[in-house]
GROMACS .gro file of N, CA, C and O in nm:
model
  448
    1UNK      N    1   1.012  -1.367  -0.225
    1UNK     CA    2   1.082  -1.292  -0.329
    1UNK      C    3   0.988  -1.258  -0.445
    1UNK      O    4   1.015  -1.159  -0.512
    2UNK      N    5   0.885  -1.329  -0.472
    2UNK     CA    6   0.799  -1.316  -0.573
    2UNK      C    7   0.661  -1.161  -0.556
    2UNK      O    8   0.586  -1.099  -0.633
    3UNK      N    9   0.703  -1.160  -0.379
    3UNK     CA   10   0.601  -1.020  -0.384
    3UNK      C   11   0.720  -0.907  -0.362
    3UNK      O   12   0.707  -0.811  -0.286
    4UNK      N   13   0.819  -0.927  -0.427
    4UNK     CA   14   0.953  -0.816  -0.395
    4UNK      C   15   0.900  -0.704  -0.527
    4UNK      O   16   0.851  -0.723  -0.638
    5UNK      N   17   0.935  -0.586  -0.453
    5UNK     CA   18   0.865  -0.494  -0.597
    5UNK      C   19   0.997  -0.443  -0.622
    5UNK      O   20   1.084  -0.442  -0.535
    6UNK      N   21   1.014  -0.393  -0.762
    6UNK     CA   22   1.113  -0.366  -0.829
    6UNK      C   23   1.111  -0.209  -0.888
    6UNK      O   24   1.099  -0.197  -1.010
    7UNK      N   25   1.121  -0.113  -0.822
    7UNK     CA   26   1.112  -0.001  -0.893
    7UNK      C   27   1.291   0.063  -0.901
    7UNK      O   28   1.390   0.072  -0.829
    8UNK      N   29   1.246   0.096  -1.038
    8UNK     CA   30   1.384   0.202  -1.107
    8UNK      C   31   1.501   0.121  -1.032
    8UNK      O   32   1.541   0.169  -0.926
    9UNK      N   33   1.558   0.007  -1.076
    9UNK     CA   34   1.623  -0.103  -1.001
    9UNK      C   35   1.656  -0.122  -0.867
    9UNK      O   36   1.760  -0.165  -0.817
   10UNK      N   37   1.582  -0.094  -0.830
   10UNK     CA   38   1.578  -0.079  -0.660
   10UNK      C   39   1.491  -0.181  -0.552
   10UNK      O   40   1.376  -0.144  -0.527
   11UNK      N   41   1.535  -0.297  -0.492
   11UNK     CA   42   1.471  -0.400  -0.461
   11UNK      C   43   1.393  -0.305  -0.323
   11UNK      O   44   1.444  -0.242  -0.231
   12UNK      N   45   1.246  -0.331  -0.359
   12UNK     CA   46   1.165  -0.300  -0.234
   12UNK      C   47   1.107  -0.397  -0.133
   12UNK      O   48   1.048  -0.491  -0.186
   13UNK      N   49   1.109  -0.396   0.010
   13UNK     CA   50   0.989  -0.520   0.044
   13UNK      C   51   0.869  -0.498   0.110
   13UNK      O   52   0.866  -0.429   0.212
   14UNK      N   53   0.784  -0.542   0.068
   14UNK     CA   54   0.615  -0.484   0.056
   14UNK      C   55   0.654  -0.448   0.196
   14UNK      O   56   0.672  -0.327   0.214
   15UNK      N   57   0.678  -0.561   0.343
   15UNK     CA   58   0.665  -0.539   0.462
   15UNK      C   59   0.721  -0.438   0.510
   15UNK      O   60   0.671  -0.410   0.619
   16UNK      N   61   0.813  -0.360   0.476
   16UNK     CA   62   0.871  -0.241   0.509
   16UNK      C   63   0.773  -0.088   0.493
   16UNK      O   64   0.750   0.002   0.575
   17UNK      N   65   0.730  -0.109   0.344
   17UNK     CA   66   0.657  -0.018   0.311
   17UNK      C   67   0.499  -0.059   0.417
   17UNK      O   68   0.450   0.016   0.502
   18UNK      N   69   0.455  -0.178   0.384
   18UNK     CA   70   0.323  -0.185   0.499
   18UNK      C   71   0.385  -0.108   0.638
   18UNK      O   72   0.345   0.002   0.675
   19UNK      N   73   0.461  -0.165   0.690
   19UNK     CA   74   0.502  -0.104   0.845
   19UNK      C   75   0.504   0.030   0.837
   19UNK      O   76   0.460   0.073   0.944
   20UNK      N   77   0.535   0.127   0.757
   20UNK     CA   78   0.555   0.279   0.764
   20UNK      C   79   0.346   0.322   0.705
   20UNK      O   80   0.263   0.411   0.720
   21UNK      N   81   0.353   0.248   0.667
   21UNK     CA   82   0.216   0.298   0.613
   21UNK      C   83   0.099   0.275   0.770
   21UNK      O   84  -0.004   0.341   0.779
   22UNK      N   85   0.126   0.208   0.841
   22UNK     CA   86   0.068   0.123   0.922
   22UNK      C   87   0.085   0.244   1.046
   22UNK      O   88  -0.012   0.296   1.102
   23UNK      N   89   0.197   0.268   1.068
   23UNK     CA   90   0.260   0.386   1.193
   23UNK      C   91   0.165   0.512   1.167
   23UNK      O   92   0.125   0.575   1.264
   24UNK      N   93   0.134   0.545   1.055
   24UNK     CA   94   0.066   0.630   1.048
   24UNK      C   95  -0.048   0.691   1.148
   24UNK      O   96  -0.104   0.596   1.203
   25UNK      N   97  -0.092   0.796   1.184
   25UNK     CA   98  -0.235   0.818   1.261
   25UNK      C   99  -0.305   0.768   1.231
   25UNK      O  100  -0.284   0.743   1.113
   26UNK      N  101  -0.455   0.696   1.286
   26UNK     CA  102  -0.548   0.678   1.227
   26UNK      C  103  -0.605   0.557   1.142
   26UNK      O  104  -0.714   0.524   1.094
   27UNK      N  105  -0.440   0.495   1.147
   27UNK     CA  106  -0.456   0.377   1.055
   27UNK      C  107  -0.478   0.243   1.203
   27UNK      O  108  -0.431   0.250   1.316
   28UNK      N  109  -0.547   0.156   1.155
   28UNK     CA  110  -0.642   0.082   1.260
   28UNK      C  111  -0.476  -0.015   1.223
   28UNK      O  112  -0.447  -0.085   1.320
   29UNK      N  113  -0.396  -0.024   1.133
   29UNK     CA  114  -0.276  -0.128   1.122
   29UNK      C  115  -0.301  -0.217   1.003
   29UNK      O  116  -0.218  -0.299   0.966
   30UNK      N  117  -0.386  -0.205   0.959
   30UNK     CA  118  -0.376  -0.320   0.830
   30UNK      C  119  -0.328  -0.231   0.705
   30UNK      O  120  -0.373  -0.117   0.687
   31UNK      N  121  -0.230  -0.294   0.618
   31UNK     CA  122  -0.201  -0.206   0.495
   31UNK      C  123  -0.114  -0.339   0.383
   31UNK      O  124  -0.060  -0.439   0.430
   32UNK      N  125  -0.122  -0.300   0.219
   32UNK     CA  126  -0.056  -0.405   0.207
   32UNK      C  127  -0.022  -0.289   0.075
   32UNK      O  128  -0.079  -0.190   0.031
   33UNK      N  129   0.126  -0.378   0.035
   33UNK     CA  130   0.179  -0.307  -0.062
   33UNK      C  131   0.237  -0.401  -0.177
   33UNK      O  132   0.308  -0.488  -0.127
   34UNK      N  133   0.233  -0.406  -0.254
   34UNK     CA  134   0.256  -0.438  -0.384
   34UNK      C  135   0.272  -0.375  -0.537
   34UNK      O  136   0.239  -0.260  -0.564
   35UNK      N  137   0.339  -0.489  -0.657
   35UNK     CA  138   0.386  -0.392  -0.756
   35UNK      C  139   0.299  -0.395  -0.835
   35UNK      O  140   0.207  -0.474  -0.812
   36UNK      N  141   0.294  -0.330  -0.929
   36UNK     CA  142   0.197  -0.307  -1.033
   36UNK      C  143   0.302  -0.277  -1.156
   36UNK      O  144   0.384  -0.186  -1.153
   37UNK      N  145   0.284  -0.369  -1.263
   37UNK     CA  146   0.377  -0.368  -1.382
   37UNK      C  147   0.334  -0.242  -1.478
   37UNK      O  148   0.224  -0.203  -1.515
   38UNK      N  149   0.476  -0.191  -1.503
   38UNK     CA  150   0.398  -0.084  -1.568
   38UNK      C  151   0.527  -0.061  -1.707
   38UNK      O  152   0.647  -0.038  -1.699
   39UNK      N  153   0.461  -0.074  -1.794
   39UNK     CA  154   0.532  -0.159  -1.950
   39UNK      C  155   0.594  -0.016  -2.014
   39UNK      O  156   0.679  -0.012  -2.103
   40UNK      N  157   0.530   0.105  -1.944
   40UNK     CA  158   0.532   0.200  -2.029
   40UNK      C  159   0.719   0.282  -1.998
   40UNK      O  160   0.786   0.361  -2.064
   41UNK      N  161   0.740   0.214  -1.874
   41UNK     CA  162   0.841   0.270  -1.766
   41UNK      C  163   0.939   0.162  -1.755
   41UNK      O  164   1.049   0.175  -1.702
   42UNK      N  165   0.878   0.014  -1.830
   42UNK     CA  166   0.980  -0.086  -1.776
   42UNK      C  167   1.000  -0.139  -1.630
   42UNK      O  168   1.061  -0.245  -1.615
   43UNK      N  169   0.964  -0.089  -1.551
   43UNK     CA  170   0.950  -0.100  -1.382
   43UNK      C  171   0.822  -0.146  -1.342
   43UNK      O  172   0.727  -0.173  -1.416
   44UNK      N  173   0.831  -0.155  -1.196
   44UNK     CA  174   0.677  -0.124  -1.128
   44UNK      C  175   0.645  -0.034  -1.084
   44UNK      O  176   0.723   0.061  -1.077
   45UNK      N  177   0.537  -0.027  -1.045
   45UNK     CA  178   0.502   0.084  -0.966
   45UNK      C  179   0.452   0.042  -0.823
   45UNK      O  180   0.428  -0.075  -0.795
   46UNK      N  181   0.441   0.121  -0.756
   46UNK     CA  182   0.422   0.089  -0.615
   46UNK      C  183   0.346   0.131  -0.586
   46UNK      O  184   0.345   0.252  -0.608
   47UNK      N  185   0.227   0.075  -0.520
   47UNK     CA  186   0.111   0.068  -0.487
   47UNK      C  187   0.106   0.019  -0.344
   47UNK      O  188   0.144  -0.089  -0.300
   48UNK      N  189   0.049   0.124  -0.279
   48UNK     CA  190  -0.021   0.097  -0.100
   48UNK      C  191  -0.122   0.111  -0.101
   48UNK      O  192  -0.162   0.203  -0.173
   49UNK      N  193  -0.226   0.030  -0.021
   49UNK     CA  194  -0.377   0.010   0.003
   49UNK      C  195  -0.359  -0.002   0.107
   49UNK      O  196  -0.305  -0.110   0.130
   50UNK      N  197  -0.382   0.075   0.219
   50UNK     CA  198  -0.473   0.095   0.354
   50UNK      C  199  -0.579   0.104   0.418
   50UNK      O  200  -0.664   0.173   0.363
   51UNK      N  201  -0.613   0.048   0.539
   51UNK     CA  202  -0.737   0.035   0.609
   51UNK      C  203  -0.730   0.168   0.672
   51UNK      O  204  -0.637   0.212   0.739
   52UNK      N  205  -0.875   0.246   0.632
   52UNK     CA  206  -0.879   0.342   0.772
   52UNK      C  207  -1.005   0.323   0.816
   52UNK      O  208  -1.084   0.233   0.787
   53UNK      N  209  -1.022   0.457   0.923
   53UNK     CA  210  -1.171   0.462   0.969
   53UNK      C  211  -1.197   0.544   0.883
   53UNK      O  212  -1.116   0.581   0.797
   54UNK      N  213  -1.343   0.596   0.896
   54UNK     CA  214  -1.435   0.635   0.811
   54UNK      C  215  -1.404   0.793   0.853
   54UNK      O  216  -1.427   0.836   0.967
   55UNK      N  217  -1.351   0.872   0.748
   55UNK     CA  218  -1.277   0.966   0.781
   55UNK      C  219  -1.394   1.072   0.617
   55UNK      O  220  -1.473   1.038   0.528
   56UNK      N  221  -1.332   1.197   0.667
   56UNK     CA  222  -1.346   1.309   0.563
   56UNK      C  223  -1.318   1.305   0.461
   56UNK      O  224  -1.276   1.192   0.436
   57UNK      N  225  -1.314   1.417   0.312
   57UNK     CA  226  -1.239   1.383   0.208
   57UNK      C  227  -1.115   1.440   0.248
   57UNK      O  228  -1.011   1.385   0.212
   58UNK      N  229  -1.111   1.559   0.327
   58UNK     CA  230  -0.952   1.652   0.357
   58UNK      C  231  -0.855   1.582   0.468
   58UNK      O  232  -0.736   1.600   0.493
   59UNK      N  233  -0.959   1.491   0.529
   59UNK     CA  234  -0.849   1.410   0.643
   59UNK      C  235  -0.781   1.296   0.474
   59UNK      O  236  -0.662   1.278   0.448
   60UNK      N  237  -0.881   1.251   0.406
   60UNK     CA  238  -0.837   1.123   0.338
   60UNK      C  239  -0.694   1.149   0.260
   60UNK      O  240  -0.606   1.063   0.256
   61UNK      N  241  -0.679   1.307   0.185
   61UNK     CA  242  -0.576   1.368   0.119
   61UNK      C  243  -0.488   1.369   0.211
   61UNK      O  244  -0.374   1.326   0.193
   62UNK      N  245  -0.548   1.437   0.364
   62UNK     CA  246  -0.374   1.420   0.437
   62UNK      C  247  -0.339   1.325   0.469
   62UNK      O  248  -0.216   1.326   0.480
   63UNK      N  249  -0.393   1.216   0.497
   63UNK     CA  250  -0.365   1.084   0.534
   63UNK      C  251  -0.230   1.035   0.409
   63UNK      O  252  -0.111   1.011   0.426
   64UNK      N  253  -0.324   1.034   0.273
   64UNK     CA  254  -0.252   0.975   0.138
   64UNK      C  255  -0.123   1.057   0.159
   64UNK      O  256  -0.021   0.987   0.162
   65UNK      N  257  -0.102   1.201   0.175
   65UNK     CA  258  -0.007   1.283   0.196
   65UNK      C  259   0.115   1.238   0.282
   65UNK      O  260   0.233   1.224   0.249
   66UNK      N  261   0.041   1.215   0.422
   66UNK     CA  262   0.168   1.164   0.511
   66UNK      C  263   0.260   1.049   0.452
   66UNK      O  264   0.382   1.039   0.456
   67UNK      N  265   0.126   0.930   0.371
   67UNK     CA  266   0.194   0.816   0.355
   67UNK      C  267   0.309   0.867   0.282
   67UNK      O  268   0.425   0.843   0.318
   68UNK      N  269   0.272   0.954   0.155
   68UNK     CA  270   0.378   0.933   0.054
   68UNK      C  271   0.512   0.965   0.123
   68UNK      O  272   0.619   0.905   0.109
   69UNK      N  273   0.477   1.112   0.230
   69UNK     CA  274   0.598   1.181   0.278
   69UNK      C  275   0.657   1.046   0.390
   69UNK      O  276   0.769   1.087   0.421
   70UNK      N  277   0.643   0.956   0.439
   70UNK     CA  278   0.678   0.854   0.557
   70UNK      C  279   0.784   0.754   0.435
   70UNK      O  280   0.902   0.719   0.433
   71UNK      N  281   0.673   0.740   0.350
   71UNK     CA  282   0.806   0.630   0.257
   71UNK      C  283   0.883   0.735   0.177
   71UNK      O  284   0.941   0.664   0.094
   72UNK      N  285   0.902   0.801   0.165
   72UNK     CA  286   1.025   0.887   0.104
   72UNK      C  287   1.140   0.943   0.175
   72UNK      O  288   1.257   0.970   0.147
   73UNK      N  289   1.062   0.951   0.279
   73UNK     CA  290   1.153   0.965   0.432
   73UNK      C  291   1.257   0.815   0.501
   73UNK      O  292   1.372   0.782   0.528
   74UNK      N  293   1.135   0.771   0.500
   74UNK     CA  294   1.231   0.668   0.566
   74UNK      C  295   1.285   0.553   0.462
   74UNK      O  296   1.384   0.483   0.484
   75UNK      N  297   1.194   0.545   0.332
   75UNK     CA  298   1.263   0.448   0.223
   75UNK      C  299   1.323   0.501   0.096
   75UNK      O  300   1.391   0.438   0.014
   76UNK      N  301   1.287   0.626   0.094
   76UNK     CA  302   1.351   0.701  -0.035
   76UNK      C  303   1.277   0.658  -0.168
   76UNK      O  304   1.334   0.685  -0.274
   77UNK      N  305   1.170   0.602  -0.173
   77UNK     CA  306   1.055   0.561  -0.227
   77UNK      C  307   0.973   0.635  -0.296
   77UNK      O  308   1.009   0.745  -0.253
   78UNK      N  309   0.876   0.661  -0.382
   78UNK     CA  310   0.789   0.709  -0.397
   78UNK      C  311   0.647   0.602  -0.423
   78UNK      O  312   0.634   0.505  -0.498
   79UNK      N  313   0.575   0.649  -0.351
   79UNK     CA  314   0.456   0.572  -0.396
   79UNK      C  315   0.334   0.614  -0.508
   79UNK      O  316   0.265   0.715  -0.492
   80UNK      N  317   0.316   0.512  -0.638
   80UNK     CA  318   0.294   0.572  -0.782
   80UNK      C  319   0.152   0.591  -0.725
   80UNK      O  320   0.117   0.709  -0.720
   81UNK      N  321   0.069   0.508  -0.685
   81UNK     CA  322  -0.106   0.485  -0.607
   81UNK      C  323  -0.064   0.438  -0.503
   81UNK      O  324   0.016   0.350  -0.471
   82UNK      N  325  -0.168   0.553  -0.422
   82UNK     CA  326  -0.190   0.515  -0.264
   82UNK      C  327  -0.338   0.501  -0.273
   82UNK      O  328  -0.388   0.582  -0.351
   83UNK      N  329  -0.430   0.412  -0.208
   83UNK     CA  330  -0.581   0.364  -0.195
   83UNK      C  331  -0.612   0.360  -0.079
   83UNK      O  332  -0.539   0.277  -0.026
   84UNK      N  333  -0.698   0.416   0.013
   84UNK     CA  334  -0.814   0.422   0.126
   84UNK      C  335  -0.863   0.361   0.094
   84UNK      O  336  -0.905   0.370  -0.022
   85UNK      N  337  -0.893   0.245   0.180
   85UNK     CA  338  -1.051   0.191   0.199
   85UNK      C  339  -1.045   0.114   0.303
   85UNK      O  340  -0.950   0.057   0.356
   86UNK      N  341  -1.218   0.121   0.338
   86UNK     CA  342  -1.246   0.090   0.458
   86UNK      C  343  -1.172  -0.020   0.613
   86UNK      O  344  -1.055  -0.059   0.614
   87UNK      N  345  -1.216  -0.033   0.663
   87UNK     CA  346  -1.149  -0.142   0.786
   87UNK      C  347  -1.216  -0.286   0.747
   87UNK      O  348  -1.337  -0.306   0.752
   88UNK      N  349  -1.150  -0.352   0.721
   88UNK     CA  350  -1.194  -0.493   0.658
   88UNK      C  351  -1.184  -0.559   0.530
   88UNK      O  352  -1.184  -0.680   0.507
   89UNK      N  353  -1.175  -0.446   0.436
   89UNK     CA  354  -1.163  -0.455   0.265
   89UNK      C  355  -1.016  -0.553   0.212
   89UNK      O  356  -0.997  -0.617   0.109
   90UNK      N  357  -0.924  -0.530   0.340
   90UNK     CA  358  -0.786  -0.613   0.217
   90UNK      C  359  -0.783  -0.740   0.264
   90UNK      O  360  -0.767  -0.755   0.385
   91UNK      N  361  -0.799  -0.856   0.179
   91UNK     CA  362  -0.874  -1.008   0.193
   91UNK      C  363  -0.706  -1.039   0.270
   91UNK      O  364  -0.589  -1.009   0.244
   92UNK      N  365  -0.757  -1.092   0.344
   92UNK     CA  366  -0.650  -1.189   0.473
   92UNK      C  367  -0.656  -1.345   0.424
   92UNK      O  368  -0.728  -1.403   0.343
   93UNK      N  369  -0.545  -1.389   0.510
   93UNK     CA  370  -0.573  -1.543   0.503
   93UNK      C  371  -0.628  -1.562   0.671
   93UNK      O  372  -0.661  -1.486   0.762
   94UNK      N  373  -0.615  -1.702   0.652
   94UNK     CA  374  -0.691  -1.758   0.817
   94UNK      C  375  -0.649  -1.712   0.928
   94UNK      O  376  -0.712  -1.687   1.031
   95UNK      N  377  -0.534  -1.699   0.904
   95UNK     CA  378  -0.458  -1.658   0.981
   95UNK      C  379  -0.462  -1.454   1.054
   95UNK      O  380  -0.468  -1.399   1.163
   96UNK      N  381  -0.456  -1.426   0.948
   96UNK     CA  382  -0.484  -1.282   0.922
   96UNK      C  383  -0.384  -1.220   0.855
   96UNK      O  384  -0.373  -1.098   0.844
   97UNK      N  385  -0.312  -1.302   0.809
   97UNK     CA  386  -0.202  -1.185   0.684
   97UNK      C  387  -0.243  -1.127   0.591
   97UNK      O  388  -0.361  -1.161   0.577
   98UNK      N  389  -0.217  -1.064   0.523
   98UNK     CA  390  -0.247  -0.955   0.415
   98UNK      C  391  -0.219  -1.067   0.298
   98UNK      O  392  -0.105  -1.108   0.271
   99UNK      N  393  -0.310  -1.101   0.247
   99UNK     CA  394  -0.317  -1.174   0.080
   99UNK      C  395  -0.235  -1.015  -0.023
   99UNK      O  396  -0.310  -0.917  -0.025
  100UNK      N  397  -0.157  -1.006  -0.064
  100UNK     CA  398  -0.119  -0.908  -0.107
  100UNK      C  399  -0.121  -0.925  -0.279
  100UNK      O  400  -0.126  -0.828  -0.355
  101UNK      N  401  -0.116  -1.074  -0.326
  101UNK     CA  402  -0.134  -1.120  -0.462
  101UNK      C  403  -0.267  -1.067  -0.504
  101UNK      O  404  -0.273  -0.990  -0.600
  102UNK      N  405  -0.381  -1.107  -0.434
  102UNK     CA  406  -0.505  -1.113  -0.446
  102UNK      C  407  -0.559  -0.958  -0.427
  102UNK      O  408  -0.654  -0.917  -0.493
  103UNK      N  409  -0.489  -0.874  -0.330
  103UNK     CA  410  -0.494  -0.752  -0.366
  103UNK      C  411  -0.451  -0.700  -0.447
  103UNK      O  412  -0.476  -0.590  -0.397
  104UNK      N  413  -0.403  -0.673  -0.540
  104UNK     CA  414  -0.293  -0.657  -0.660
  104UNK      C  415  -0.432  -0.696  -0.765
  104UNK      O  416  -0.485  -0.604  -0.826
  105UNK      N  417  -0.468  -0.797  -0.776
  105UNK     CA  418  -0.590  -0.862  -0.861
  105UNK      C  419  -0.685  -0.767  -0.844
  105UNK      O  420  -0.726  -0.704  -0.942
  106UNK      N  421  -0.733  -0.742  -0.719
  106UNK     CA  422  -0.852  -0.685  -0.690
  106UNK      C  423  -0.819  -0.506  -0.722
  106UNK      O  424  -0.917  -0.436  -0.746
  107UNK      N  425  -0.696  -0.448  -0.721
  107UNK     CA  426  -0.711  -0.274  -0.758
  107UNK      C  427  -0.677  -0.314  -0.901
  107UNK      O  428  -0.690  -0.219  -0.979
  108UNK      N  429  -0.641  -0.418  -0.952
  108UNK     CA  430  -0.633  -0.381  -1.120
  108UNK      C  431  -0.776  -0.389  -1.158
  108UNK      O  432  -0.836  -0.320  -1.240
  109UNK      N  433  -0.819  -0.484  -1.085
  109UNK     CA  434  -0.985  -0.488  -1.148
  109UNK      C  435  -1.068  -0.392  -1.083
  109UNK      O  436  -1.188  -0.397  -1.111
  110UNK      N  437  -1.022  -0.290  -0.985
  110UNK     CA  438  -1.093  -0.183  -0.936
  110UNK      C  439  -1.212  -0.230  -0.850
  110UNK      O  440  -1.319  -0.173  -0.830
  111UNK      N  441  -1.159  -0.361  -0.797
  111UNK     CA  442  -1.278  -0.405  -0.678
  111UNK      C  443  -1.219  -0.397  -0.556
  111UNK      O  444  -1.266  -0.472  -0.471
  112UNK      N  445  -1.105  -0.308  -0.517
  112UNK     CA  446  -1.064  -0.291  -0.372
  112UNK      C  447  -1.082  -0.170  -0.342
  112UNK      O  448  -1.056  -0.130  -0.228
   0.00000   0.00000   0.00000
């Protein structure tokens, strides 16, 4: 419940949004989603970070493109930042889950 994102009172859950982000073309399956507090709006914002391959800049726009159009489609969502980067970049545990706290840490500090 603590990685539940909260936009415009609307309970989101990261794993829903990862799974649609994940279906995507191209995406190797790793993606993690989380909120980002945003004081100015009172809400969060919603933030997806995805793994791809090493793609173009015009594939990278349609890629970000589909995502937004997949969660608005199927969650009625909008996503505030969507982030590319590479295959390997979003820190896992041992296991291999998506650390999604620690990602959240790492795009505020602009090291993901």
């Amino acid at each position: 419940s603590k990685e539940m994102i909260i936009k415009a009172g609307r309970n989101i859950y990261p794993y829903d949004v990862e799974r649609i982000a994940s279906e995507i073309t191209d995406m190797p399956g790793a993606a993690a989603a989380f909120a980002k507090p945003n004081p100015a709006t009172g809400t969060d914002d919603l933030v997806v970070c995805a793994e791809v391959r090493k793609i173009d800049d015009a594939r990278e726009q349609q890629l970000i493109n589909e995502i937004r159009g997949e969660l608005l489609s199927a969650l009625g969502v909008k996503a505030d930042a969507i982030q590319l980067c590479p295959v390997g970049t979003l820190p896992r545990t041992t296991s291999g889950k998506i650390r999604r706290t620690e990602c959240a840490q790492r795009f505020a500090e602009g090291n993901l």
